[in-house]
Amino acid sequence: MACLLCHKPMPFDVSKAPPLPPPGLACGSKMDALLGDLEKVCPRHKCVVFSQFSEVLDLVLAQLTLRGVRCVQLRSGNQVELRREFETQDDVRVLLLPLKKYNHGLNLVEATHVFLVEPSLQPALHAQAMARVKRLDQTEPTFVHRYVL
């Protein structure tokens, strides 16, 4: 391999460089970390991803779909049927929720992992989001993943 400017041979082995992600799968370090952590969760466990931004949830939905992970995103108008789908179908592993909207009075004891994509200036929102999964009738250990990048 030669330098593009001076055409002198370069003294490093390019074959040892990490492979580039397939086209359409690269989206930044935080998103890569989140997606990697979601893929590491045991396939029989369910996850809930909270974000303050609907655009982030749209990106997570697109990336997980590209990777073959079934997930649902609650939006206005489709809440009941999608929540039931998340609760009853084993292959639907991830539920995407806005941090402020749908985390009041929601019981999600099927999930064992909570992912908080970005920090919030209101700690009560994070506490309430985590409480959606950790309920009195929860029998499995609950894990919370926070991303602060």
PDB file of C-alpha atoms in Angstrom:
ATOM      1  CA  MET A   1       0.000   0.000   0.000  1.00  0.00           C
ATOM      2  CA  ALA A   2       1.402   3.396  -0.957  1.00  0.00           C
ATOM      3  CA  CYS A   3       0.821   6.917   0.320  1.00  0.00           C
ATOM      4  CA  LEU A   4      -1.636   8.801  -1.864  1.00  0.00           C
ATOM      5  CA  LEU A   5       0.490  11.986  -1.782  1.00  0.00           C
ATOM      6  CA  CYS A   6       4.125  10.887  -2.066  1.00  0.00           C
ATOM      7  CA  HIS A   7       3.591   7.312  -3.337  1.00  0.00           C
ATOM      8  CA  LYS A   8       6.070   5.851  -0.803  1.00  0.00           C
ATOM      9  CA  PRO A   9       5.216   2.438   0.626  1.00  0.00           C
ATOM     10  CA  MET A  10       3.356   2.590   3.936  1.00  0.00           C
ATOM     11  CA  PRO A  11       4.812   0.483   6.766  1.00  0.00           C
ATOM     12  CA  PHE A  12       1.599  -0.940   8.230  1.00  0.00           C
ATOM     13  CA  ASP A  13      -0.478  -3.982   7.474  1.00  0.00           C
ATOM     14  CA  VAL A  14      -3.952  -2.997   6.298  1.00  0.00           C
ATOM     15  CA  SER A  15      -5.235  -6.554   6.675  1.00  0.00           C
ATOM     16  CA  LYS A  16      -5.187  -6.115  10.480  1.00  0.00           C
ATOM     17  CA  ALA A  17      -7.587  -3.170  10.376  1.00  0.00           C
ATOM     18  CA  PRO A  18     -11.076  -3.922  11.710  1.00  0.00           C
ATOM     19  CA  PRO A  19     -13.610  -4.557   8.962  1.00  0.00           C
ATOM     20  CA  LEU A  20     -15.954  -1.752   8.003  1.00  0.00           C
ATOM     21  CA  PRO A  21     -19.615  -2.304   8.811  1.00  0.00           C
ATOM     22  CA  PRO A  22     -21.878  -3.170   5.889  1.00  0.00           C
ATOM     23  CA  PRO A  23     -23.384  -0.155   4.096  1.00  0.00           C
ATOM     24  CA  GLY A  24     -26.284   1.325   6.002  1.00  0.00           C
ATOM     25  CA  LEU A  25     -25.247  -0.131   9.360  1.00  0.00           C
ATOM     26  CA  ALA A  26     -22.798   2.524  10.617  1.00  0.00           C
ATOM     27  CA  CYS A  27     -24.402   5.247  12.737  1.00  0.00           C
ATOM     28  CA  GLY A  28     -22.040   6.507  15.413  1.00  0.00           C
ATOM     29  CA  SER A  29     -20.357   5.237  18.544  1.00  0.00           C
ATOM     30  CA  LYS A  30     -23.337   5.527  20.900  1.00  0.00           C
ATOM     31  CA  MET A  31     -25.698   3.838  18.458  1.00  0.00           C
ATOM     32  CA  ASP A  32     -23.126   1.110  17.736  1.00  0.00           C
ATOM     33  CA  ALA A  33     -22.739   0.519  21.492  1.00  0.00           C
ATOM     34  CA  LEU A  34     -26.510   0.396  22.013  1.00  0.00           C
ATOM     35  CA  LEU A  35     -27.090  -1.974  19.098  1.00  0.00           C
ATOM     36  CA  GLY A  36     -24.195  -4.185  20.181  1.00  0.00           C
ATOM     37  CA  ASP A  37     -25.557  -4.380  23.728  1.00  0.00           C
ATOM     38  CA  LEU A  38     -29.057  -5.168  22.454  1.00  0.00           C
ATOM     39  CA  GLU A  39     -27.679  -7.995  20.322  1.00  0.00           C
ATOM     40  CA  LYS A  40     -25.761  -9.424  23.327  1.00  0.00           C
ATOM     41  CA  VAL A  41     -28.928  -9.827  25.391  1.00  0.00           C
ATOM     42  CA  CYS A  42     -30.111 -13.425  25.496  1.00  0.00           C
ATOM     43  CA  PRO A  43     -32.709 -14.038  22.740  1.00  0.00           C
ATOM     44  CA  ARG A  44     -35.324 -15.163  25.269  1.00  0.00           C
ATOM     45  CA  HIS A  45     -35.091 -11.859  27.193  1.00  0.00           C
ATOM     46  CA  LYS A  46     -37.011  -8.749  26.210  1.00  0.00           C
ATOM     47  CA  CYS A  47     -35.739  -5.170  26.241  1.00  0.00           C
ATOM     48  CA  VAL A  48     -37.250  -1.702  26.487  1.00  0.00           C
ATOM     49  CA  VAL A  49     -35.382   1.227  24.906  1.00  0.00           C
ATOM     50  CA  PHE A  50     -36.233   4.746  26.101  1.00  0.00           C
ATOM     51  CA  SER A  51     -35.163   7.917  24.308  1.00  0.00           C
ATOM     52  CA  GLN A  52     -36.204  11.552  24.525  1.00  0.00           C
ATOM     53  CA  PHE A  53     -36.078  11.870  20.732  1.00  0.00           C
ATOM     54  CA  SER A  54     -38.402  10.103  18.293  1.00  0.00           C
ATOM     55  CA  GLU A  55     -35.717  10.370  15.585  1.00  0.00           C
ATOM     56  CA  VAL A  56     -33.383   8.236  17.723  1.00  0.00           C
ATOM     57  CA  LEU A  57     -36.098   5.620  18.194  1.00  0.00           C
ATOM     58  CA  ASP A  58     -36.741   5.641  14.426  1.00  0.00           C
ATOM     59  CA  LEU A  59     -33.025   5.036  13.823  1.00  0.00           C
ATOM     60  CA  VAL A  60     -32.900   2.203  16.377  1.00  0.00           C
ATOM     61  CA  LEU A  61     -35.975   0.628  14.761  1.00  0.00           C
ATOM     62  CA  ALA A  62     -34.391   0.812  11.302  1.00  0.00           C
ATOM     63  CA  GLN A  63     -31.050  -0.574  12.496  1.00  0.00           C
ATOM     64  CA  LEU A  64     -32.585  -3.462  14.445  1.00  0.00           C
ATOM     65  CA  THR A  65     -34.809  -4.330  11.482  1.00  0.00           C
ATOM     66  CA  LEU A  66     -31.718  -4.427   9.231  1.00  0.00           C
ATOM     67  CA  ARG A  67     -30.105  -6.799  11.727  1.00  0.00           C
ATOM     68  CA  GLY A  68     -33.144  -9.087  11.824  1.00  0.00           C
ATOM     69  CA  VAL A  69     -34.242  -8.208  15.379  1.00  0.00           C
ATOM     70  CA  ARG A  70     -38.033  -7.865  15.709  1.00  0.00           C
ATOM     71  CA  CYS A  71     -39.096  -4.785  17.608  1.00  0.00           C
ATOM     72  CA  VAL A  72     -42.083  -2.499  18.012  1.00  0.00           C
ATOM     73  CA  GLN A  73     -42.272   1.244  18.580  1.00  0.00           C
ATOM     74  CA  LEU A  74     -45.191   2.782  20.447  1.00  0.00           C
ATOM     75  CA  ARG A  75     -46.634   5.865  18.810  1.00  0.00           C
ATOM     76  CA  SER A  76     -49.989   7.533  19.127  1.00  0.00           C
ATOM     77  CA  GLY A  77     -52.797   5.314  17.898  1.00  0.00           C
ATOM     78  CA  ASN A  78     -51.097   1.904  17.935  1.00  0.00           C
ATOM     79  CA  GLN A  79     -50.380   1.436  21.627  1.00  0.00           C
ATOM     80  CA  VAL A  80     -52.664  -1.401  22.685  1.00  0.00           C
ATOM     81  CA  GLU A  81     -52.035  -3.800  19.809  1.00  0.00           C
ATOM     82  CA  LEU A  82     -48.258  -3.247  19.755  1.00  0.00           C
ATOM     83  CA  ARG A  83     -47.977  -3.590  23.517  1.00  0.00           C
ATOM     84  CA  ARG A  84     -49.915  -6.849  23.339  1.00  0.00           C
ATOM     85  CA  GLU A  85     -47.626  -8.007  20.518  1.00  0.00           C
ATOM     86  CA  PHE A  86     -44.553  -7.250  22.666  1.00  0.00           C
ATOM     87  CA  GLU A  87     -46.055  -9.048  25.662  1.00  0.00           C
ATOM     88  CA  THR A  88     -47.266 -12.194  23.898  1.00  0.00           C
ATOM     89  CA  GLN A  89     -44.954 -12.887  20.954  1.00  0.00           C
ATOM     90  CA  ASP A  90     -41.587 -14.383  21.877  1.00  0.00           C
ATOM     91  CA  ASP A  91     -39.852 -13.183  18.705  1.00  0.00           C
ATOM     92  CA  VAL A  92     -40.629  -9.493  19.410  1.00  0.00           C
ATOM     93  CA  ARG A  93     -37.642  -8.693  21.623  1.00  0.00           C
ATOM     94  CA  VAL A  94     -37.436  -4.896  21.790  1.00  0.00           C
ATOM     95  CA  LEU A  95     -39.992  -2.221  22.664  1.00  0.00           C
ATOM     96  CA  LEU A  96     -39.069   1.366  21.745  1.00  0.00           C
ATOM     97  CA  LEU A  97     -40.652   4.077  23.898  1.00  0.00           C
ATOM     98  CA  PRO A  98     -40.365   7.851  24.165  1.00  0.00           C
ATOM     99  CA  LEU A  99     -39.078   8.758  27.616  1.00  0.00           C
ATOM    100  CA  LYS A 100     -41.788  11.309  28.426  1.00  0.00           C
ATOM    101  CA  LYS A 101     -44.958   9.934  26.830  1.00  0.00           C
ATOM    102  CA  TYR A 102     -45.812   6.309  27.533  1.00  0.00           C
ATOM    103  CA  ASN A 103     -43.982   5.530  30.746  1.00  0.00           C
ATOM    104  CA  HIS A 104     -46.846   6.427  33.123  1.00  0.00           C
ATOM    105  CA  GLY A 105     -48.873   3.492  34.463  1.00  0.00           C
ATOM    106  CA  LEU A 106     -47.326   0.983  32.071  1.00  0.00           C
ATOM    107  CA  ASN A 107     -46.394  -2.503  33.348  1.00  0.00           C
ATOM    108  CA  LEU A 108     -43.745  -4.242  31.273  1.00  0.00           C
ATOM    109  CA  VAL A 109     -42.712  -7.154  33.478  1.00  0.00           C
ATOM    110  CA  GLU A 110     -41.954  -9.235  30.363  1.00  0.00           C
ATOM    111  CA  ALA A 111     -38.803  -7.151  29.872  1.00  0.00           C
ATOM    112  CA  THR A 112     -35.611  -7.688  31.852  1.00  0.00           C
ATOM    113  CA  HIS A 113     -33.397  -5.014  30.270  1.00  0.00           C
ATOM    114  CA  VAL A 114     -33.972  -1.247  30.198  1.00  0.00           C
ATOM    115  CA  PHE A 115     -31.854   0.900  27.870  1.00  0.00           C
ATOM    116  CA  LEU A 116     -31.741   4.659  28.534  1.00  0.00           C
ATOM    117  CA  VAL A 117     -30.219   6.106  25.365  1.00  0.00           C
ATOM    118  CA  GLU A 118     -29.347   9.571  26.668  1.00  0.00           C
ATOM    119  CA  PRO A 119     -29.150  11.334  30.031  1.00  0.00           C
ATOM    120  CA  SER A 120     -32.096  13.409  31.176  1.00  0.00           C
ATOM    121  CA  LEU A 121     -32.131  16.614  33.183  1.00  0.00           C
ATOM    122  CA  GLN A 122     -35.107  15.152  35.039  1.00  0.00           C
ATOM    123  CA  PRO A 123     -33.926  12.119  37.066  1.00  0.00           C
ATOM    124  CA  ALA A 124     -37.550  11.313  37.917  1.00  0.00           C
ATOM    125  CA  LEU A 125     -38.168  10.420  34.247  1.00  0.00           C
ATOM    126  CA  HIS A 126     -35.393   7.805  34.351  1.00  0.00           C
ATOM    127  CA  ALA A 127     -36.667   6.434  37.659  1.00  0.00           C
ATOM    128  CA  GLN A 128     -40.174   6.166  36.263  1.00  0.00           C
ATOM    129  CA  ALA A 129     -38.919   4.500  33.072  1.00  0.00           C
ATOM    130  CA  MET A 130     -37.010   1.905  35.100  1.00  0.00           C
ATOM    131  CA  ALA A 131     -40.073   1.323  37.280  1.00  0.00           C
ATOM    132  CA  ARG A 132     -42.042   0.202  34.192  1.00  0.00           C
ATOM    133  CA  VAL A 133     -40.020  -3.023  34.230  1.00  0.00           C
ATOM    134  CA  LYS A 134     -39.125  -3.505  37.893  1.00  0.00           C
ATOM    135  CA  ARG A 135     -42.550  -4.251  39.402  1.00  0.00           C
ATOM    136  CA  LEU A 136     -43.685  -6.329  42.364  1.00  0.00           C
ATOM    137  CA  ASP A 137     -44.638  -9.278  40.156  1.00  0.00           C
ATOM    138  CA  GLN A 138     -41.305  -9.228  38.270  1.00  0.00           C
ATOM    139  CA  THR A 139     -39.579 -12.600  38.823  1.00  0.00           C
ATOM    140  CA  GLU A 140     -36.414 -12.103  36.742  1.00  0.00           C
ATOM    141  CA  PRO A 141     -33.453  -9.847  37.590  1.00  0.00           C
ATOM    142  CA  THR A 142     -33.682  -6.444  35.903  1.00  0.00           C
ATOM    143  CA  PHE A 143     -30.735  -4.722  34.209  1.00  0.00           C
ATOM    144  CA  VAL A 144     -30.473  -1.027  33.360  1.00  0.00           C
ATOM    145  CA  HIS A 145     -28.089   0.216  30.653  1.00  0.00           C
ATOM    146  CA  ARG A 146     -27.374   3.961  30.558  1.00  0.00           C
ATOM    147  CA  TYR A 147     -25.533   5.752  27.766  1.00  0.00           C
ATOM    148  CA  VAL A 148     -23.908   9.093  28.543  1.00  0.00           C
ATOM    149  CA  LEU A 149     -21.817   9.810  25.432  1.00  0.00           C
TER     150      LEU A 149
END
